[in-house]
């Protein structure tokens, strides 16, 4: 009989498809993890997209008996003010904002560690995510759980489609939406 206490992990969750892709990697670690998802994504725009992703995550976690904390904050004005002068580095602002809030929540609520589903995307800067996670782990005295979740990205996307989970078409911010639309027009 194993009396080892579960370690608690709060998982910043950007969307249900990325959660679907991340979970298998987390669950195959040697650790006995008790996972709670954490919705905090003030970068996602427009508001209809923000709500669609949030509601899809709420629905998915509810149906799959996964704990979820929703910190509901739609922050278009604050996001725009902080990235407008440096649009090429806007992703770093998003990493900083979301991981800082997750680490802070983890520390204040007694979680052993934190991580993010952003690590499932091959389109994200993993080194910057890891660096940012470790920075806030140190600041808030809580461990950052890093694993390369990208190995399950395609399977996570496939599983989301098969289960009719809402799938977004761009990363999240209004500028990534603009880039997607511009690329679509240019590639016609």
mmCIF file of N, CA, C and O in Angstrom, residues 79-123:
data_model
loop_
_atom_site.group_PDB
_atom_site.id
_atom_site.type_symbol
_atom_site.label_atom_id
_atom_site.label_comp_id
_atom_site.label_asym_id
_atom_site.label_seq_id
_atom_site.Cartn_x
_atom_site.Cartn_y
_atom_site.Cartn_z
ATOM 1 N N UNK A 79 -4.484 44.456 -21.682
ATOM 2 C CA UNK A 79 -3.636 43.729 -22.626
ATOM 3 C C UNK A 79 -3.110 44.686 -23.705
ATOM 4 O O UNK A 79 -1.906 44.737 -23.970
ATOM 5 N N UNK A 80 -4.009 45.444 -24.330
ATOM 6 C CA UNK A 80 -3.613 46.353 -25.408
ATOM 7 C C UNK A 80 -2.599 47.389 -24.924
ATOM 8 O O UNK A 80 -1.602 47.656 -25.616
ATOM 9 N N UNK A 81 -2.829 47.969 -23.754
ATOM 10 C CA UNK A 81 -1.899 48.959 -23.207
ATOM 11 C C UNK A 81 -0.501 48.384 -23.029
ATOM 12 O O UNK A 81 0.495 49.071 -23.219
ATOM 13 N N UNK A 82 -0.421 47.106 -22.659
ATOM 14 C CA UNK A 82 0.868 46.495 -22.347
ATOM 15 C C UNK A 82 1.612 45.924 -23.541
ATOM 16 O O UNK A 82 2.795 45.611 -23.420
ATOM 17 N N UNK A 83 0.953 45.767 -24.668
ATOM 18 C CA UNK A 83 1.647 45.178 -25.821
ATOM 19 C C UNK A 83 1.744 46.111 -27.026
ATOM 20 O O UNK A 83 2.527 45.840 -27.939
ATOM 21 N N UNK A 84 1.004 47.181 -27.057
ATOM 22 C CA UNK A 84 0.896 48.004 -28.259
ATOM 23 C C UNK A 84 2.239 48.557 -28.744
ATOM 24 O O UNK A 84 2.460 48.670 -29.948
ATOM 25 N N UNK A 85 3.153 48.842 -27.838
ATOM 26 C CA UNK A 85 4.446 49.393 -28.238
ATOM 27 C C UNK A 85 5.481 48.320 -28.579
ATOM 28 O O UNK A 85 6.602 48.645 -28.966
ATOM 29 N N UNK A 86 5.110 47.041 -28.416
ATOM 30 C CA UNK A 86 6.057 45.965 -28.667
ATOM 31 C C UNK A 86 5.297 44.718 -29.125
ATOM 32 O O UNK A 86 5.351 43.673 -28.488
ATOM 33 N N UNK A 87 4.599 44.829 -30.221
ATOM 34 C CA UNK A 87 3.727 43.747 -30.682
ATOM 35 C C UNK A 87 4.470 42.453 -30.995
ATOM 36 O O UNK A 87 3.916 41.369 -30.821
ATOM 37 N N UNK A 88 5.709 42.555 -31.438
ATOM 38 C CA UNK A 88 6.465 41.336 -31.767
ATOM 39 C C UNK A 88 6.750 40.495 -30.522
ATOM 40 O O UNK A 88 6.986 39.295 -30.640
ATOM 41 N N UNK A 89 6.737 41.097 -29.356
ATOM 42 C CA UNK A 89 6.994 40.369 -28.109
ATOM 43 C C UNK A 89 5.743 40.226 -27.241
ATOM 44 O O UNK A 89 5.834 40.011 -26.040
ATOM 45 N N UNK A 90 4.587 40.329 -27.853
ATOM 46 C CA UNK A 90 3.330 40.254 -27.093
ATOM 47 C C UNK A 90 3.157 38.911 -26.402
ATOM 48 O O UNK A 90 2.562 38.835 -25.325
ATOM 49 N N UNK A 91 3.686 37.839 -26.979
ATOM 50 C CA UNK A 91 3.549 36.510 -26.363
ATOM 51 C C UNK A 91 4.243 36.480 -25.003
ATOM 52 O O UNK A 91 3.740 35.852 -24.069
ATOM 53 N N UNK A 92 5.367 37.154 -24.899
ATOM 54 C CA UNK A 92 6.067 37.200 -23.618
ATOM 55 C C UNK A 92 5.203 37.851 -22.549
ATOM 56 O O UNK A 92 5.200 37.416 -21.397
ATOM 57 N N UNK A 93 4.485 38.902 -22.922
ATOM 58 C CA UNK A 93 3.569 39.529 -21.971
ATOM 59 C C UNK A 93 2.514 38.517 -21.512
ATOM 60 O O UNK A 93 2.200 38.423 -20.332
ATOM 61 N N UNK A 94 1.986 37.763 -22.459
ATOM 62 C CA UNK A 94 0.971 36.758 -22.113
ATOM 63 C C UNK A 94 1.541 35.693 -21.181
ATOM 64 O O UNK A 94 0.893 35.290 -20.214
ATOM 65 N N UNK A 95 2.746 35.221 -21.480
ATOM 66 C CA UNK A 95 3.375 34.218 -20.612
ATOM 67 C C UNK A 95 3.539 34.783 -19.202
ATOM 68 O O UNK A 95 3.204 34.132 -18.216
ATOM 69 N N UNK A 96 4.074 35.986 -19.144
ATOM 70 C CA UNK A 96 4.320 36.631 -17.844
ATOM 71 C C UNK A 96 3.023 36.775 -17.044
ATOM 72 O O UNK A 96 2.958 36.398 -15.879
ATOM 73 N N UNK A 97 2.014 37.330 -17.682
ATOM 74 C CA UNK A 97 0.753 37.614 -16.999
ATOM 75 C C UNK A 97 0.084 36.341 -16.494
ATOM 76 O O UNK A 97 -0.308 36.243 -15.330
ATOM 77 N N UNK A 98 -0.036 35.361 -17.355
ATOM 78 C CA UNK A 98 -0.764 34.149 -16.994
ATOM 79 C C UNK A 98 0.012 33.267 -16.022
ATOM 80 O O UNK A 98 -0.570 32.739 -15.078
ATOM 81 N N UNK A 99 1.315 33.112 -16.226
ATOM 82 C CA UNK A 99 2.080 32.268 -15.311
ATOM 83 C C UNK A 99 2.266 32.931 -13.947
ATOM 84 O O UNK A 99 2.259 32.247 -12.925
ATOM 85 N N UNK A 100 2.402 34.247 -13.937
ATOM 86 C CA UNK A 100 2.512 34.941 -12.654
ATOM 87 C C UNK A 100 1.232 34.750 -11.840
ATOM 88 O O UNK A 100 1.276 34.437 -10.645
ATOM 89 N N UNK A 101 0.089 34.928 -12.480
ATOM 90 C CA UNK A 101 -1.186 34.777 -11.774
ATOM 91 C C UNK A 101 -1.381 33.334 -11.301
ATOM 92 O O UNK A 101 -1.888 33.100 -10.202
ATOM 93 N N UNK A 102 -0.960 32.374 -12.096
ATOM 94 C CA UNK A 102 -1.089 30.969 -11.709
ATOM 95 C C UNK A 102 -0.177 30.638 -10.538
ATOM 96 O O UNK A 102 -0.600 29.981 -9.580
ATOM 97 N N UNK A 103 1.069 31.093 -10.598
ATOM 98 C CA UNK A 103 2.012 30.850 -9.501
ATOM 99 C C UNK A 103 1.540 31.522 -8.215
ATOM 100 O O UNK A 103 1.609 30.932 -7.124
ATOM 101 N N UNK A 104 1.048 32.721 -8.339
ATOM 102 C CA UNK A 104 0.531 33.445 -7.174
ATOM 103 C C UNK A 104 -0.642 32.685 -6.554
ATOM 104 O O UNK A 104 -0.699 32.484 -5.342
ATOM 105 N N UNK A 105 -1.566 32.242 -7.395
ATOM 106 C CA UNK A 105 -2.720 31.483 -6.902
ATOM 107 C C UNK A 105 -2.257 30.181 -6.241
ATOM 108 O O UNK A 105 -2.740 29.811 -5.171
ATOM 109 N N UNK A 106 -1.317 29.520 -6.875
ATOM 110 C CA UNK A 106 -0.788 28.266 -6.325
ATOM 111 C C UNK A 106 -0.202 28.482 -4.938
ATOM 112 O O UNK A 106 -0.487 27.730 -3.998
ATOM 113 N N UNK A 107 0.587 29.522 -4.796
ATOM 114 C CA UNK A 107 1.229 29.831 -3.521
ATOM 115 C C UNK A 107 0.201 30.198 -2.447
ATOM 116 O O UNK A 107 0.263 29.704 -1.323
ATOM 117 N N UNK A 108 -0.741 31.037 -2.820
ATOM 118 C CA UNK A 108 -1.746 31.503 -1.847
ATOM 119 C C UNK A 108 -2.726 30.410 -1.426
ATOM 120 O O UNK A 108 -3.352 30.520 -0.376
ATOM 121 N N UNK A 109 -2.872 29.361 -2.245
ATOM 122 C CA UNK A 109 -3.866 28.333 -1.955
ATOM 123 C C UNK A 109 -3.256 26.962 -1.682
ATOM 124 O O UNK A 109 -3.957 25.948 -1.709
ATOM 125 N N UNK A 110 -1.957 26.924 -1.395
ATOM 126 C CA UNK A 110 -1.308 25.712 -0.924
ATOM 127 C C UNK A 110 -1.047 24.622 -1.949
ATOM 128 O O UNK A 110 -0.875 23.459 -1.586
ATOM 129 N N UNK A 111 -0.973 24.965 -3.229
ATOM 130 C CA UNK A 111 -0.617 23.970 -4.238
ATOM 131 C C UNK A 111 0.886 23.707 -4.176
ATOM 132 O O UNK A 111 1.670 24.610 -3.878
ATOM 133 N N UNK A 112 1.293 22.483 -4.487
ATOM 134 C CA UNK A 112 2.709 22.131 -4.485
ATOM 135 C C UNK A 112 3.435 22.675 -5.714
ATOM 136 O O UNK A 112 4.617 23.004 -5.637
ATOM 137 N N UNK A 113 2.716 22.727 -6.833
ATOM 138 C CA UNK A 113 3.363 23.147 -8.083
ATOM 139 C C UNK A 113 2.337 23.686 -9.062
ATOM 140 O O UNK A 113 1.131 23.530 -8.852
ATOM 141 N N UNK A 114 2.855 24.292 -10.125
ATOM 142 C CA UNK A 114 1.996 24.820 -11.182
ATOM 143 C C UNK A 114 2.629 24.522 -12.527
ATOM 144 O O UNK A 114 3.829 24.247 -12.640
ATOM 145 N N UNK A 115 1.808 24.571 -13.556
ATOM 146 C CA UNK A 115 2.277 24.388 -14.920
ATOM 147 C C UNK A 115 1.281 25.054 -15.856
ATOM 148 O O UNK A 115 0.363 25.737 -15.398
ATOM 149 N N UNK A 116 1.429 24.828 -17.157
ATOM 150 C CA UNK A 116 0.549 25.443 -18.134
ATOM 151 C C UNK A 116 0.342 24.548 -19.345
ATOM 152 O O UNK A 116 1.284 23.892 -19.801
ATOM 153 N N UNK A 117 -0.857 24.541 -19.868
ATOM 154 C CA UNK A 117 -1.150 23.792 -21.088
ATOM 155 C C UNK A 117 -0.542 24.464 -22.317
ATOM 156 O O UNK A 117 -0.523 23.863 -23.389
ATOM 157 N N UNK A 118 -0.039 25.668 -22.180
ATOM 158 C CA UNK A 118 0.656 26.310 -23.295
ATOM 159 C C UNK A 118 1.825 25.447 -23.766
ATOM 160 O O UNK A 118 2.252 25.535 -24.916
ATOM 161 N N UNK A 119 2.317 24.582 -22.889
ATOM 162 C CA UNK A 119 3.446 23.713 -23.210
ATOM 163 C C UNK A 119 3.096 22.620 -24.214
ATOM 164 O O UNK A 119 3.980 21.911 -24.691
ATOM 165 N N UNK A 120 1.827 22.465 -24.556
ATOM 166 C CA UNK A 120 1.446 21.458 -25.554
ATOM 167 C C UNK A 120 1.610 21.986 -26.976
ATOM 168 O O UNK A 120 1.769 21.208 -27.917
ATOM 169 N N UNK A 121 1.630 23.277 -27.143
ATOM 170 C CA UNK A 121 1.638 23.859 -28.486
ATOM 171 C C UNK A 121 3.039 23.951 -29.084
ATOM 172 O O UNK A 121 3.936 24.554 -28.490
ATOM 173 N N UNK A 122 3.219 23.412 -30.286
ATOM 174 C CA UNK A 122 4.512 23.572 -30.959
ATOM 175 C C UNK A 122 4.726 25.005 -31.444
ATOM 176 O O UNK A 122 5.812 25.352 -31.884
ATOM 177 N N UNK A 123 3.705 25.838 -31.351
ATOM 178 C CA UNK A 123 3.797 27.230 -31.803
ATOM 179 C C UNK A 123 4.246 28.187 -30.699
ATOM 180 O O UNK A 123 4.484 29.361 -30.976
#
